[in-house]
PDB file of C-alpha atoms in Angstrom:
ATOM      1  CA  MET A   1     -53.408 190.488 246.594  1.00  0.00           C
ATOM      2  CA  PRO A   2     -50.004 189.047 245.685  1.00  0.00           C
ATOM      3  CA  LYS A   3     -49.397 188.283 242.029  1.00  0.00           C
ATOM      4  CA  SER A   4     -49.534 184.585 241.124  1.00  0.00           C
ATOM      5  CA  GLU A   5     -46.391 182.991 239.785  1.00  0.00           C
ATOM      6  CA  ALA A   6     -46.769 181.759 236.202  1.00  0.00           C
ATOM      7  CA  ILE A   7     -46.064 178.185 235.198  1.00  0.00           C
ATOM      8  CA  PRO A   8     -43.990 177.247 232.136  1.00  0.00           C
ATOM      9  CA  GLU A   9     -45.602 178.264 228.849  1.00  0.00           C
ATOM     10  CA  ASP A  10     -46.062 174.710 227.546  1.00  0.00           C
ATOM     11  CA  GLU A  11     -47.812 173.623 230.749  1.00  0.00           C
ATOM     12  CA  ALA A  12     -50.056 176.697 230.645  1.00  0.00           C
ATOM     13  CA  ARG A  13     -50.943 175.911 227.023  1.00  0.00           C
ATOM     14  CA  ASP A  14     -51.837 172.303 227.907  1.00  0.00           C
ATOM     15  CA  ILE A  15     -54.030 173.402 230.806  1.00  0.00           C
ATOM     16  CA  GLU A  16     -55.688 176.132 228.716  1.00  0.00           C
ATOM     17  CA  PHE A  17     -56.408 173.578 225.967  1.00  0.00           C
ATOM     18  CA  GLU A  18     -57.920 171.106 228.455  1.00  0.00           C
ATOM     19  CA  ILE A  19     -60.179 173.704 230.074  1.00  0.00           C
ATOM     20  CA  LYS A  20     -61.291 175.143 226.734  1.00  0.00           C
ATOM     21  CA  LYS A  21     -61.966 171.591 225.501  1.00  0.00           C
ATOM     22  CA  LYS A  22     -64.276 170.980 228.485  1.00  0.00           C
ATOM     23  CA  ILE A  23     -66.030 174.293 227.797  1.00  0.00           C
ATOM     24  CA  ALA A  24     -66.489 173.406 224.114  1.00  0.00           C
ATOM     25  CA  CYS A  25     -67.743 169.892 224.954  1.00  0.00           C
ATOM     26  CA  ALA A  26     -70.372 171.544 227.141  1.00  0.00           C
ATOM     27  CA  GLY A  27     -71.514 173.462 224.043  1.00  0.00           C
ATOM     28  CA  SER A  28     -70.353 176.745 225.502  1.00  0.00           C
ATOM     29  CA  ASN A  29     -67.585 179.338 225.179  1.00  0.00           C
ATOM     30  CA  VAL A  30     -65.472 181.403 227.566  1.00  0.00           C
ATOM     31  CA  SER A  31     -67.809 184.421 227.381  1.00  0.00           C
ATOM     32  CA  GLU A  32     -70.816 182.314 228.345  1.00  0.00           C
ATOM     33  CA  ILE A  33     -68.935 180.607 231.168  1.00  0.00           C
ATOM     34  CA  VAL A  34     -67.806 183.978 232.546  1.00  0.00           C
ATOM     35  CA  ARG A  35     -71.396 185.234 232.396  1.00  0.00           C
ATOM     36  CA  ARG A  36     -72.525 182.172 234.354  1.00  0.00           C
ATOM     37  CA  LEU A  37     -69.678 182.565 236.867  1.00  0.00           C
ATOM     38  CA  ASN A  38     -70.564 186.203 237.467  1.00  0.00           C
ATOM     39  CA  GLU A  39     -74.236 185.374 237.839  1.00  0.00           C
ATOM     40  CA  LYS A  40     -73.720 182.453 240.224  1.00  0.00           C
ATOM     41  CA  TYR A  41     -70.910 183.894 242.338  1.00  0.00           C
ATOM     42  CA  GLY A  42     -71.588 187.634 242.124  1.00  0.00           C
ATOM     43  CA  THR A  43     -68.193 188.305 240.546  1.00  0.00           C
ATOM     44  CA  HIS A  44     -67.237 190.797 237.833  1.00  0.00           C
ATOM     45  CA  ASP A  45     -64.804 188.813 235.700  1.00  0.00           C
ATOM     46  CA  THR A  46     -64.469 189.342 231.958  1.00  0.00           C
ATOM     47  CA  ALA A  47     -63.791 186.808 229.213  1.00  0.00           C
ATOM     48  CA  PRO A  48     -60.527 188.563 228.216  1.00  0.00           C
ATOM     49  CA  ASN A  49     -59.332 188.430 231.847  1.00  0.00           C
ATOM     50  CA  ILE A  50     -60.041 184.688 232.205  1.00  0.00           C
ATOM     51  CA  THR A  51     -58.492 183.996 228.788  1.00  0.00           C
ATOM     52  CA  ARG A  52     -55.369 185.970 229.771  1.00  0.00           C
ATOM     53  CA  GLN A  53     -55.084 184.048 233.055  1.00  0.00           C
ATOM     54  CA  LEU A  54     -55.375 180.762 231.159  1.00  0.00           C
ATOM     55  CA  LYS A  55     -52.778 181.774 228.570  1.00  0.00           C
ATOM     56  CA  HIS A  56     -50.285 182.924 231.215  1.00  0.00           C
ATOM     57  CA  GLY A  57     -50.878 180.048 233.626  1.00  0.00           C
ATOM     58  CA  THR A  58     -52.070 182.348 236.409  1.00  0.00           C
ATOM     59  CA  LEU A  59     -55.689 181.203 236.804  1.00  0.00           C
ATOM     60  CA  PRO A  60     -56.206 180.743 240.550  1.00  0.00           C
ATOM     61  CA  PHE A  61     -57.298 177.284 241.654  1.00  0.00           C
ATOM     62  CA  TRP A  62     -60.480 178.687 243.209  1.00  0.00           C
ATOM     63  CA  LYS A  63     -61.516 180.041 239.791  1.00  0.00           C
ATOM     64  CA  LEU A  64     -60.837 176.654 238.230  1.00  0.00           C
ATOM     65  CA  LEU A  65     -63.086 175.069 240.867  1.00  0.00           C
ATOM     66  CA  ARG A  66     -65.825 177.555 239.995  1.00  0.00           C
ATOM     67  CA  ILE A  67     -65.427 176.968 236.251  1.00  0.00           C
ATOM     68  CA  ALA A  68     -65.694 173.221 236.864  1.00  0.00           C
ATOM     69  CA  ASP A  69     -68.803 173.833 238.950  1.00  0.00           C
ATOM     70  CA  VAL A  70     -70.665 175.833 236.297  1.00  0.00           C
ATOM     71  CA  LEU A  71     -69.699 173.171 233.734  1.00  0.00           C
ATOM     72  CA  GLY A  72     -71.126 170.459 235.997  1.00  0.00           C
ATOM     73  CA  TYR A  73     -67.797 168.912 237.030  1.00  0.00           C
ATOM     74  CA  GLU A  74     -66.290 168.077 240.385  1.00  0.00           C
ATOM     75  CA  LEU A  75     -62.493 168.157 240.667  1.00  0.00           C
ATOM     76  CA  ILE A  76     -61.147 165.293 242.754  1.00  0.00           C
ATOM     77  CA  TRP A  77     -57.643 164.683 244.025  1.00  0.00           C
ATOM     78  CA  ARG A  78     -56.711 161.030 243.634  1.00  0.00           C
ATOM     79  CA  LYS A  79     -53.422 159.416 244.637  1.00  0.00           C
ATOM     80  CA  LEU A  80     -51.617 157.870 241.657  1.00  0.00           C
ATOM     81  CA  GLU A  81     -51.114 154.098 241.792  1.00  0.00           C
ATOM     82  CA  SER A  82     -47.362 154.241 241.187  1.00  0.00           C
ATOM     83  CA  GLN A  83     -46.862 156.722 244.030  1.00  0.00           C
ATOM     84  CA  THR A  84     -49.036 154.699 246.383  1.00  0.00           C
ATOM     85  CA  ARG A  85     -46.905 151.591 245.824  1.00  0.00           C
ATOM     86  CA  GLY A  86     -43.726 153.598 246.372  1.00  0.00           C
ATOM     87  CA  ASP A  87     -45.088 154.989 249.619  1.00  0.00           C
ATOM     88  CA  LEU A  88     -45.912 151.473 250.818  1.00  0.00           C
ATOM     89  CA  LYS A  89     -42.389 150.231 250.091  1.00  0.00           C
ATOM     90  CA  ARG A  90     -40.913 153.011 252.214  1.00  0.00           C
ATOM     91  CA  LEU A  91     -43.180 152.058 255.105  1.00  0.00           C
ATOM     92  CA  GLU A  92     -42.067 148.384 255.083  1.00  0.00           C
TER      93      GLU A  92
END
């Protein structure tokens, strides 16, 4: 599998903080989430591996979707208002 390209450190830190905040708000921790991921999806991840991927900005999107799932979240893509208006102006 090809190696994922890392994002800038400050962006990775912001994303890591947001995901860990959701985990903490659920009354859980990374180790517990990894246990639940492995149980539900039959994977063999470790807490240090997920933490490393978060810190380096290399967590694959499919893992993020699974983390959201075990936390009871659904990730939704929504068009931003400002971009929608700009798109409409170009169409006129």
